[in-house]
Coordinates of C-alpha atoms in Angstrom, one line a residue:
X146 CA 235.4 98.3 127.0
X147 CA 235.1 100.0 123.5
X148 CA 238.5 98.8 122.5
X149 CA 237.5 95.2 123.2
X150 CA 234.3 95.5 121.3
X151 CA 236.1 96.9 118.3
X152 CA 238.6 94.1 118.3
X153 CA 235.9 91.5 118.4
X154 CA 234.0 93.3 115.5
X155 CA 230.7 93.1 117.3
X156 CA 228.2 96.0 116.9
X157 CA 225.4 96.6 119.5
X158 CA 222.9 95.3 117.0
X159 CA 224.8 92.0 116.5
X160 CA 225.1 91.5 120.2
X161 CA 221.4 92.0 120.8
X162 CA 220.6 89.6 117.9
X163 CA 222.9 87.0 119.3
X164 CA 221.3 87.2 122.8
X165 CA 217.9 86.6 121.2
X166 CA 219.1 83.6 119.2
X167 CA 221.0 81.9 122.1
X168 CA 218.2 82.7 124.5
X169 CA 215.8 80.4 122.6
X170 CA 218.4 77.6 122.5
X171 CA 219.1 78.0 126.2
X172 CA 215.5 77.6 127.2
X173 CA 215.3 74.3 125.2
X174 CA 218.4 73.0 127.0
X175 CA 216.9 73.9 130.5
X176 CA 219.5 76.6 131.1
X177 CA 219.1 80.2 132.1
X178 CA 222.1 81.8 130.6
X179 CA 222.9 83.5 127.3
X180 CA 226.2 84.5 125.5
X181 CA 227.4 87.3 123.3
X182 CA 228.5 85.2 120.3
X183 CA 226.5 84.4 117.3
X184 CA 226.5 80.6 117.3
X185 CA 223.7 78.0 117.5
X186 CA 224.0 74.4 118.8
X187 CA 221.3 71.7 119.1
X188 CA 221.3 69.5 122.2
X189 CA 218.9 66.6 122.0
X190 CA 217.5 64.2 124.6
X191 CA 217.5 66.6 127.5
X192 CA 216.4 65.2 130.9
X193 CA 215.7 66.9 134.2
X194 CA 215.9 64.6 137.3
X195 CA 215.0 65.9 140.8
X196 CA 217.3 65.0 143.7
X197 CA 216.3 62.1 145.9
X198 CA 215.0 62.5 149.4
X199 CA 215.2 59.5 151.7
X200 CA 214.5 59.4 155.4
X201 CA 214.9 56.5 157.9
X202 CA 213.3 56.3 161.3
X203 CA 214.3 54.7 164.6
X204 CA 213.1 54.8 168.2
X205 CA 213.5 53.8 171.9
X206 CA 210.4 53.4 174.0
X207 CA 210.1 53.4 177.8
X208 CA 207.1 52.5 179.9
X209 CA 206.7 53.0 183.7
X210 CA 203.7 50.8 184.4
X211 CA 203.0 47.9 186.7
X212 CA 205.9 46.1 188.4
X213 CA 207.8 43.6 186.3
X214 CA 206.6 40.8 188.6
X215 CA 203.0 41.8 188.1
X216 CA 202.8 42.3 184.3
X217 CA 206.0 41.0 182.7
X218 CA 204.3 40.9 179.3
X219 CA 204.2 44.7 179.1
X220 CA 208.0 44.9 178.8
X221 CA 210.8 43.7 176.6
X222 CA 213.4 41.0 177.5
X223 CA 215.4 43.6 179.5
X224 CA 212.4 44.2 181.8
X225 CA 210.8 47.4 183.1
X226 CA 210.9 50.1 181.8
X227 CA 212.3 48.8 178.4
X228 CA 209.5 48.0 175.9
X229 CA 210.8 48.1 172.3
X230 CA 213.3 49.8 170.1
X231 CA 214.5 50.0 166.6
X232 CA 217.2 48.9 165.8
X233 CA 217.4 46.2 168.5
X234 CA 220.0 43.5 167.6
X235 CA 219.5 41.7 170.9
X236 CA 215.7 42.0 170.8
X237 CA 215.4 42.8 174.5
X238 CA 213.8 46.3 174.2
X239 CA 217.0 48.3 174.4
X240 CA 218.2 50.0 171.2
X241 CA 221.3 48.3 169.9
X242 CA 223.3 47.8 166.7
X243 CA 226.5 45.8 166.7
X244 CA 228.7 47.3 169.4
X245 CA 226.5 50.3 169.9
X246 CA 223.8 50.3 172.5
X247 CA 221.6 52.8 174.3
X248 CA 222.9 51.7 177.7
X249 CA 225.4 49.0 178.7
X250 CA 223.3 47.4 181.4
X251 CA 219.5 47.1 181.6
X252 CA 219.7 48.2 185.2
X253 CA 221.2 51.5 184.2
X254 CA 219.0 54.6 184.5
X255 CA 217.5 55.0 181.1
X256 CA 217.9 58.8 181.3
X257 CA 221.7 58.3 181.2
X258 CA 221.4 56.7 177.8
X259 CA 221.3 58.2 174.3
X260 CA 219.6 57.0 171.1
X261 CA 222.2 55.5 168.8
X262 CA 223.5 58.0 166.2
X263 CA 222.7 56.1 163.0
X264 CA 224.1 56.8 159.6
X265 CA 222.3 56.3 156.3
X266 CA 224.6 53.3 155.7
X267 CA 223.5 51.7 159.0
X268 CA 219.9 51.4 157.7
X269 CA 220.9 49.6 154.5
X270 CA 221.2 46.2 156.2
X271 CA 218.3 46.6 158.6
X272 CA 214.9 45.0 158.0
X273 CA 211.6 46.5 158.9
X274 CA 210.6 46.8 162.5
X275 CA 207.3 45.6 164.0
X276 CA 204.7 48.3 164.4
X277 CA 203.1 50.1 166.2
X278 CA 205.7 51.4 168.6
X279 CA 203.2 51.9 171.4
X280 CA 200.8 49.0 172.1
X281 CA 199.8 48.7 175.7
X282 CA 196.7 46.8 176.8
X283 CA 196.2 47.7 180.4
X284 CA 197.4 51.1 181.4
X285 CA 196.5 52.4 184.9
X286 CA 196.2 55.8 186.5
X287 CA 199.7 56.8 187.5
X288 CA 201.4 55.1 184.5
X289 CA 203.5 57.0 182.1
X290 CA 205.7 56.4 179.1
X291 CA 207.9 58.0 176.4
X292 CA 209.2 57.3 173.0
X293 CA 212.0 59.2 171.4
X294 CA 211.8 58.9 167.6
X295 CA 214.9 59.4 165.6
X296 CA 215.0 60.4 161.9
X297 CA 217.9 60.4 159.6
X298 CA 217.8 62.2 156.2
X299 CA 219.9 60.9 153.4
X300 CA 221.1 62.4 150.1
X301 CA 219.7 65.9 150.5
X302 CA 218.6 68.4 153.2
X303 CA 214.9 68.4 153.8
X304 CA 212.0 69.9 155.7
X305 CA 210.3 67.7 158.2
X306 CA 206.6 67.7 159.3
X307 CA 204.9 65.7 162.0
X308 CA 201.2 64.8 161.7
X309 CA 198.8 62.6 163.5
X310 CA 195.1 62.0 164.3
X311 CA 192.8 59.8 166.2
X312 CA 191.8 57.0 163.9
X313 CA 189.6 55.1 166.4
X314 CA 188.6 55.3 170.0
X315 CA 186.2 53.6 172.4
X316 CA 184.7 55.5 175.3
X317 CA 185.0 54.4 178.9
X318 CA 182.4 53.4 181.4
X319 CA 181.6 57.0 182.1
X320 CA 181.7 58.0 178.4
X321 CA 185.2 59.5 178.9
X322 CA 187.6 59.4 176.0
X323 CA 191.3 58.7 176.7
X324 CA 192.4 61.3 174.2
X325 CA 190.8 64.0 176.4
X326 CA 192.2 62.4 179.6
X327 CA 195.8 61.5 178.9
X328 CA 198.5 64.2 179.2
X329 CA 201.1 64.4 176.4
X330 CA 204.0 66.4 175.2
X331 CA 206.1 66.5 172.0
X332 CA 209.5 68.2 171.9
X333 CA 212.7 68.4 170.0
X334 CA 214.9 66.0 171.9
X335 CA 218.1 67.7 170.9
X336 CA 220.4 65.2 172.8
X337 CA 218.2 62.1 171.9
X338 CA 218.1 61.0 175.6
X339 CA 214.3 60.4 176.0
X340 CA 214.1 63.3 178.6
X341 CA 212.8 66.8 178.2
X342 CA 215.6 69.1 179.3
X343 CA 214.5 72.2 181.2
X344 CA 216.7 75.1 182.0
X345 CA 218.9 74.3 185.1
X346 CA 220.9 76.7 187.3
X347 CA 224.4 76.2 185.9
X348 CA 228.0 77.4 186.0
X349 CA 229.2 77.4 182.4
X350 CA 232.8 77.7 181.4
X351 CA 233.7 78.9 177.9
X352 CA 237.0 77.3 176.8
X353 CA 238.4 79.2 173.9
X354 CA 241.4 78.4 171.7
X355 CA 243.6 81.4 171.1
X356 CA 246.5 79.7 169.2
X357 CA 248.1 81.2 166.1
X358 CA 245.6 79.6 163.8
X359 CA 242.9 81.8 165.3
X360 CA 244.7 85.0 164.6
X361 CA 247.5 85.0 162.1
X362 CA 247.2 84.8 158.3
X363 CA 250.2 82.4 157.9
X364 CA 248.3 79.8 160.1
X365 CA 244.9 80.4 158.4
X366 CA 243.6 82.6 161.1
X367 CA 242.5 85.5 158.8
X368 CA 239.3 84.4 157.0
X369 CA 238.4 87.7 155.3
X370 CA 240.3 90.7 154.0
X371 CA 237.3 92.9 154.9
X372 CA 236.2 94.3 158.2
X373 CA 234.4 92.3 160.8
X374 CA 231.0 91.2 159.5
X375 CA 228.7 88.2 160.2
X376 CA 226.1 87.7 157.5
X377 CA 224.7 91.1 156.6
X378 CA 225.5 92.6 160.1
X379 CA 228.6 94.7 160.8
X380 CA 230.2 95.0 164.2
X381 CA 231.8 98.3 164.8
X382 CA 233.6 98.0 168.2
X383 CA 236.9 97.3 166.5
X384 CA 238.8 99.1 163.7
X385 CA 240.5 96.1 162.1
X386 CA 240.5 95.9 158.4
X387 CA 240.4 92.0 158.4
X388 CA 238.3 89.4 160.1
X389 CA 240.0 86.5 162.0
X390 CA 238.5 83.4 163.5
X391 CA 238.7 84.9 167.0
X392 CA 236.5 87.8 165.8
X393 CA 233.9 85.3 164.7
X394 CA 234.2 83.4 168.0
X395 CA 233.7 86.7 169.8
X396 CA 230.5 87.3 167.9
X397 CA 229.3 83.8 168.5
X398 CA 229.9 84.1 172.2
X399 CA 228.0 87.4 172.3
X400 CA 225.0 85.9 170.5
X401 CA 225.2 82.9 172.8
X402 CA 225.1 85.0 176.0
X403 CA 222.2 87.1 174.6
X404 CA 220.2 84.0 173.7
X405 CA 220.8 82.6 177.2
X406 CA 219.8 85.9 178.9
X407 CA 216.6 86.1 176.9
X408 CA 215.6 82.6 178.0
X409 CA 216.5 83.3 181.6
X410 CA 214.4 86.5 181.5
X411 CA 211.4 84.5 180.3
X412 CA 211.7 81.6 182.8
X413 CA 209.9 82.3 186.1
X414 CA 211.7 79.4 187.8
X415 CA 215.2 80.8 187.0
X416 CA 216.7 83.8 188.7
X417 CA 219.3 86.1 187.1
X418 CA 222.1 84.7 189.3
X419 CA 221.2 81.1 188.8
X420 CA 223.3 81.1 185.6
X421 CA 227.0 82.2 185.8
X422 CA 229.8 82.1 183.2
X423 CA 233.5 81.7 183.5
X424 CA 236.2 81.2 180.9
X425 CA 239.5 79.5 180.0
X426 CA 241.6 80.9 177.2
X427 CA 244.5 78.8 176.0
X428 CA 247.3 79.4 173.5
X429 CA 250.3 77.3 173.1
X430 CA 253.6 77.0 175.1
X431 CA 256.3 79.5 175.9
X432 CA 259.9 78.4 176.5
X433 CA 260.7 81.0 179.1
X434 CA 264.3 80.3 178.6
X435 CA 263.9 76.6 179.2
X436 CA 263.1 74.6 176.0
X437 CA 262.9 71.3 177.9
X438 CA 260.2 72.5 180.2
X439 CA 257.9 75.0 178.3
X440 CA 255.0 76.5 180.1
X441 CA 251.4 76.3 178.8
X442 CA 249.8 79.7 178.1
X443 CA 246.4 79.4 179.8
X444 CA 244.4 82.2 181.4
X445 CA 241.2 81.8 183.3
X446 CA 238.4 84.4 183.9
X447 CA 239.6 84.6 187.5
X448 CA 242.5 86.6 186.1
X449 CA 240.6 88.7 183.6
X450 CA 239.8 92.2 185.0
X451 CA 236.0 93.0 185.4
X452 CA 235.0 89.4 184.8
X453 CA 234.6 87.7 188.1
X454 CA 232.0 88.4 190.7
X455 CA 232.9 90.1 194.1
X456 CA 233.7 86.6 195.6
X457 CA 236.5 86.3 193.1
X458 CA 235.8 82.7 191.9
X459 CA 236.1 83.5 188.2
X460 CA 232.3 83.4 187.4
X461 CA 230.3 86.5 186.6
X462 CA 227.3 87.3 188.8
X463 CA 225.5 89.0 185.9
X464 CA 226.1 87.4 182.5
X465 CA 224.9 90.5 180.6
X466 CA 228.0 92.3 182.0
X467 CA 230.1 90.1 179.7
X468 CA 228.7 91.7 176.5
X469 CA 227.2 95.1 177.5
X470 CA 229.6 97.9 176.7
X471 CA 230.4 100.1 179.7
X472 CA 231.0 103.9 179.6
X473 CA 234.5 103.2 178.2
X474 CA 233.2 101.0 175.4
X475 CA 234.5 97.8 177.1
X476 CA 233.1 94.5 178.1
X477 CA 235.0 91.2 178.9
X478 CA 233.8 89.3 175.8
X479 CA 234.4 92.2 173.3
X480 CA 237.6 93.1 171.6
X481 CA 239.1 89.7 172.3
X482 CA 241.7 90.1 169.7
X483 CA 243.3 93.0 171.5
X484 CA 242.9 91.6 175.0
X485 CA 244.3 88.2 174.4
X486 CA 247.0 89.2 172.0
X487 CA 248.6 91.1 174.9
X488 CA 248.4 88.0 177.1
X489 CA 249.9 85.3 174.9
X490 CA 253.1 84.6 173.1
X491 CA 253.6 80.9 172.4
X492 CA 253.4 78.2 169.8
X493 CA 251.3 75.1 169.7
X494 CA 247.8 74.4 171.2
X495 CA 247.6 73.7 175.0
X496 CA 244.3 71.8 174.9
X497 CA 245.2 69.3 177.6
X498 CA 246.3 72.0 180.1
X499 CA 243.1 73.9 179.2
X500 CA 241.0 71.1 180.5
X501 CA 243.1 71.0 183.7
X502 CA 242.3 74.7 184.3
X503 CA 238.6 74.0 183.6
X504 CA 238.5 71.5 186.5
X505 CA 240.4 74.0 188.7
X506 CA 237.9 76.7 187.9
X507 CA 235.0 74.5 189.0
X508 CA 237.0 73.3 192.0
X509 CA 237.5 76.9 193.3
X510 CA 233.8 77.9 193.1
X511 CA 232.6 79.5 196.3
X512 CA 229.1 77.9 195.6
X513 CA 229.1 74.5 193.9
X514 CA 225.3 74.0 193.8
X515 CA 225.0 74.8 190.1
X516 CA 225.3 72.3 187.3
X517 CA 228.8 72.4 185.7
X518 CA 228.8 72.7 181.9
X519 CA 231.4 73.8 179.4
X520 CA 231.8 74.8 175.7
X521 CA 235.2 74.2 174.1
X522 CA 236.1 76.0 170.9
X523 CA 239.2 74.8 169.0
X524 CA 240.3 74.6 165.5
X525 CA 243.5 72.6 166.2
X526 CA 245.3 69.6 167.6
X527 CA 247.1 69.1 170.9
X528 CA 250.2 70.5 169.2
X529 CA 253.4 70.7 171.3
X530 CA 256.4 71.4 169.0
X531 CA 257.7 69.1 166.4
X532 CA 255.5 66.5 164.8
X533 CA 252.1 65.4 166.2
X534 CA 252.4 62.2 168.2
X535 CA 249.8 59.8 169.3
X536 CA 250.7 60.2 173.0
X537 CA 249.6 63.8 172.8
X538 CA 246.1 62.7 171.6
X539 CA 246.0 60.1 174.3
X540 CA 246.9 62.6 177.0
X541 CA 244.2 65.0 175.7
X542 CA 241.5 62.3 175.9
X543 CA 242.7 61.5 179.5
X544 CA 242.2 65.2 180.4
X545 CA 238.8 65.4 178.7
X546 CA 237.7 62.2 180.4
X547 CA 238.7 63.6 183.8
X548 CA 236.6 66.7 183.0
X549 CA 233.5 64.6 182.0
X550 CA 233.8 62.1 184.9
X551 CA 235.2 64.1 187.8
X552 CA 233.2 62.9 190.9
X553 CA 232.6 66.4 192.1
X554 CA 232.7 68.6 189.0
X555 CA 231.8 66.3 186.0
X556 CA 230.9 68.6 183.1
X557 CA 229.3 68.1 179.8
X558 CA 231.7 69.1 177.0
X559 CA 230.3 70.8 173.9
X560 CA 232.9 71.0 171.1
X561 CA 232.8 73.6 168.3
X562 CA 235.6 72.2 166.3
X563 CA 237.6 71.8 163.1
X564 CA 239.7 68.8 162.1
X565 CA 242.4 71.0 160.4
X566 CA 243.1 68.2 158.0
X567 CA 244.4 65.7 160.6
X568 CA 242.3 62.5 160.9
X569 CA 243.4 62.1 164.6
X570 CA 242.3 65.6 165.4
X571 CA 238.9 65.0 163.8
X572 CA 238.5 61.7 165.7
X573 CA 239.7 63.1 169.1
X574 CA 237.5 66.2 169.0
X575 CA 234.4 64.1 168.4
X576 CA 235.3 61.7 171.2
X577 CA 235.8 64.6 173.7
X578 CA 232.3 65.9 173.0
X579 CA 229.8 64.3 175.2
X580 CA 227.6 64.5 178.4
X581 CA 228.8 64.7 182.0
X582 CA 229.2 61.3 183.6
X583 CA 229.7 59.3 180.4
X584 CA 233.3 58.1 180.4
X585 CA 235.6 58.2 177.4
X586 CA 237.1 54.8 176.4
X587 CA 240.7 56.2 176.2
X588 CA 242.3 52.7 176.0
X589 CA 240.0 51.7 173.2
X590 CA 240.6 54.9 171.2
X591 CA 244.3 54.5 171.7
X592 CA 244.3 50.9 170.5
X593 CA 242.3 52.0 167.5
X594 CA 245.1 54.5 166.8
X595 CA 242.5 57.4 166.9
X596 CA 240.6 56.3 163.9
X597 CA 237.3 54.7 163.1
X598 CA 233.9 55.7 164.6
X599 CA 234.6 58.2 167.4
X600 CA 231.1 57.7 168.8
X601 CA 231.8 54.2 169.9
X602 CA 234.4 55.5 172.4
X603 CA 232.2 57.9 174.4
X604 CA 231.6 60.7 172.0
X605 CA 228.1 62.0 171.3
X606 CA 227.2 63.7 168.0
X607 CA 224.7 66.0 169.8
X608 CA 227.6 67.6 171.6
X609 CA 229.9 68.2 168.5
X610 CA 229.5 71.0 166.0
X611 CA 231.8 70.9 163.0
X612 CA 233.1 74.1 161.4
X613 CA 232.6 73.5 157.7
X614 CA 233.1 77.2 157.0
X615 CA 234.6 79.8 159.5
X616 CA 231.7 82.2 158.6
X617 CA 229.3 79.7 160.3
X618 CA 231.1 80.0 163.7
X619 CA 228.5 82.4 165.2
X620 CA 225.6 80.2 164.1
X621 CA 227.3 77.2 165.6
X622 CA 227.5 78.9 169.0
X623 CA 223.8 79.6 168.6
X624 CA 223.2 75.9 168.0
X625 CA 225.1 75.1 171.2
X626 CA 222.9 77.5 173.0
X627 CA 219.9 75.5 171.9
X628 CA 221.5 72.4 173.5
X629 CA 221.8 74.2 176.8
X630 CA 218.5 76.1 176.7
X631 CA 215.3 74.2 177.3
X632 CA 214.4 71.9 174.4
X633 CA 211.7 73.2 172.1
X634 CA 208.2 72.0 173.0
X635 CA 206.2 71.4 169.8
X636 CA 202.9 70.6 171.5
X637 CA 201.7 70.0 175.1
X638 CA 198.4 69.3 176.8
X639 CA 195.9 66.5 176.6
X640 CA 196.5 63.9 173.9
X641 CA 193.6 65.5 172.0
X642 CA 195.3 68.9 172.3
X643 CA 198.6 67.5 170.9
X644 CA 196.9 65.7 168.0
X645 CA 194.9 68.9 167.2
X646 CA 198.3 70.6 166.6
X647 CA 199.5 67.8 164.3
X648 CA 196.3 67.0 162.3
X649 CA 196.4 70.0 160.1
X650 CA 197.5 69.3 156.5
X651 CA 200.5 68.6 156.1
X652 CA 201.0 68.7 159.8
X653 CA 203.3 70.7 162.2
X654 CA 206.6 71.6 160.7
X655 CA 209.7 70.8 162.9
X656 CA 212.3 73.6 162.8
X657 CA 215.9 72.3 162.4
X658 CA 217.1 75.4 164.3
X659 CA 214.6 76.4 166.9
X660 CA 214.5 80.1 168.1
X661 CA 216.2 81.3 164.9
X662 CA 214.3 83.4 162.4
X663 CA 212.5 81.4 159.7
X664 CA 212.3 77.7 159.3
X665 CA 215.4 75.7 158.5
X666 CA 216.0 72.4 156.7
X667 CA 217.5 69.4 158.4
X668 CA 220.9 68.4 157.1
X669 CA 221.5 64.9 155.8
X670 CA 223.6 62.2 157.5
X671 CA 222.8 63.0 161.2
X672 CA 220.2 61.5 163.4
X673 CA 217.7 64.0 164.9
X674 CA 215.2 63.2 167.6
X675 CA 211.7 64.1 168.6
X676 CA 210.4 63.0 172.0
X677 CA 206.8 62.0 172.8
X678 CA 205.8 61.5 176.4
X679 CA 202.4 60.6 177.9
X680 CA 201.0 60.1 181.4
X681 CA 197.8 58.7 182.8
X682 CA 197.0 61.2 185.6
X683 CA 195.3 60.2 188.9
X684 CA 192.3 62.5 189.1
X685 CA 189.8 60.8 191.4
X686 CA 190.8 63.0 194.4
X687 CA 191.2 66.2 192.5
X688 CA 188.2 68.4 193.3
X689 CA 188.7 70.5 190.2
X690 CA 189.0 67.6 187.8
X691 CA 186.3 67.4 185.1
X692 CA 186.7 63.6 184.8
X693 CA 187.0 60.8 187.3
X694 CA 189.3 57.8 186.7
X695 CA 186.2 55.6 186.4
X696 CA 185.0 57.7 183.4
X697 CA 187.7 56.2 181.2
X698 CA 187.7 52.7 182.6
X699 CA 187.9 50.3 179.6
X700 CA 188.5 53.2 177.1
X701 CA 191.0 52.9 174.3
X702 CA 192.4 55.1 171.6

């Protein structure tokens, strides 16, 4: 350091003097830096402009009131329970925009639909929608309704608040107020389906890619030259001097299981054995001496020691056993790098065969009463030697469609994925991600040469989580947990109770990542949803009711 200073001919006094002079000029330019050289420049016409924040809104409303034949005026053109939506190209009460629609047929069960995933560009050509969203003139005891509001941020991330208040009300015949009578709930509708999702007894399969790109530096598998850390936390169960993608997946799976167990412990309606977990680990293909007929390297949890329950169907009877270290410092979901490295030796990515094993694992359950669900982690394409061909992508979508629509074992597919630079992989991963029962339009995706908008072919953005940075992998698994766990209730009670939560200034903040520490911004470019449901309870025959139906006859709010 002293040699460099002597060469430059700068004394300590000159350095300090230069810092002071440039410091003044820097403040004038709106900058917060200073330099060690004695020079002064004038910058005129400085301007500071804040980033823009733009948000668009959309909705789908349902109303379960009088029969269509009795009060057709309460419903949209599609009939009960459709009321109104935005956007609605067909103006029939069902959300639609071009080829996108909430459901294909008005007679479909609305709970099988999804609010349309809108981009900021979609809103540019849309006009204003008629308001208010809820305008019902003759609700009766027993009626109920729901609106799922979508919001899409553009340009920048942003915090979102909800607020509301009673701006006018008329008491009923018995001086009862509807706001004190109606029941209401507001929640984060994570999958934008107009339904509050509670925790259901489930059999969940973790499908984990263990191809070379998860492990080896030459394929991009090593993400850090340091030991395994996630954020500020270190994990000491391994002694590796590097961190690979599979290490980050391991930590994501551990956090996922711990989040799930916490929710199960706090739910009086769910027992510890109502939720079980199995796994499918897939690598590539091994020649086994026959290059024309290579075998896929796929291992299920039924073959992993200490994983399955005593019945031997590949699902654990106690999910905490997967992550709790035993007396030997072992647990099935820890030290995956060592365990799986001994099992696999192949090239490629056997995604298609992985989905086949997923169905087999569900098929071999000794008790099929639980809801099938799956999480697939992959950073690759359906690679099978040589160049990537379109028929491999088609075969992969056929396999994923079979998993999502199997008549006995249909499973929702959550994808934590990475396009790896191939546009077909990016497209295909997003099409695979979606809810159980919703088919994939394989022929349409094939005809489109695996390009364009993947969500028009059966994909659902609520089921896809993109890996922008490998370090985010554990957080992405936590976000998947939020999709499987009960959706966050923002407020619940009477309508007056709900509004009391919202009326504080500036309102109730909506957390982009529920159950995580702190409050997070919503990212731009994706549609998020909040559900609002209401019901008109029948209380005349309830001996504990403080109001009678007649008390609110003629009331409005």
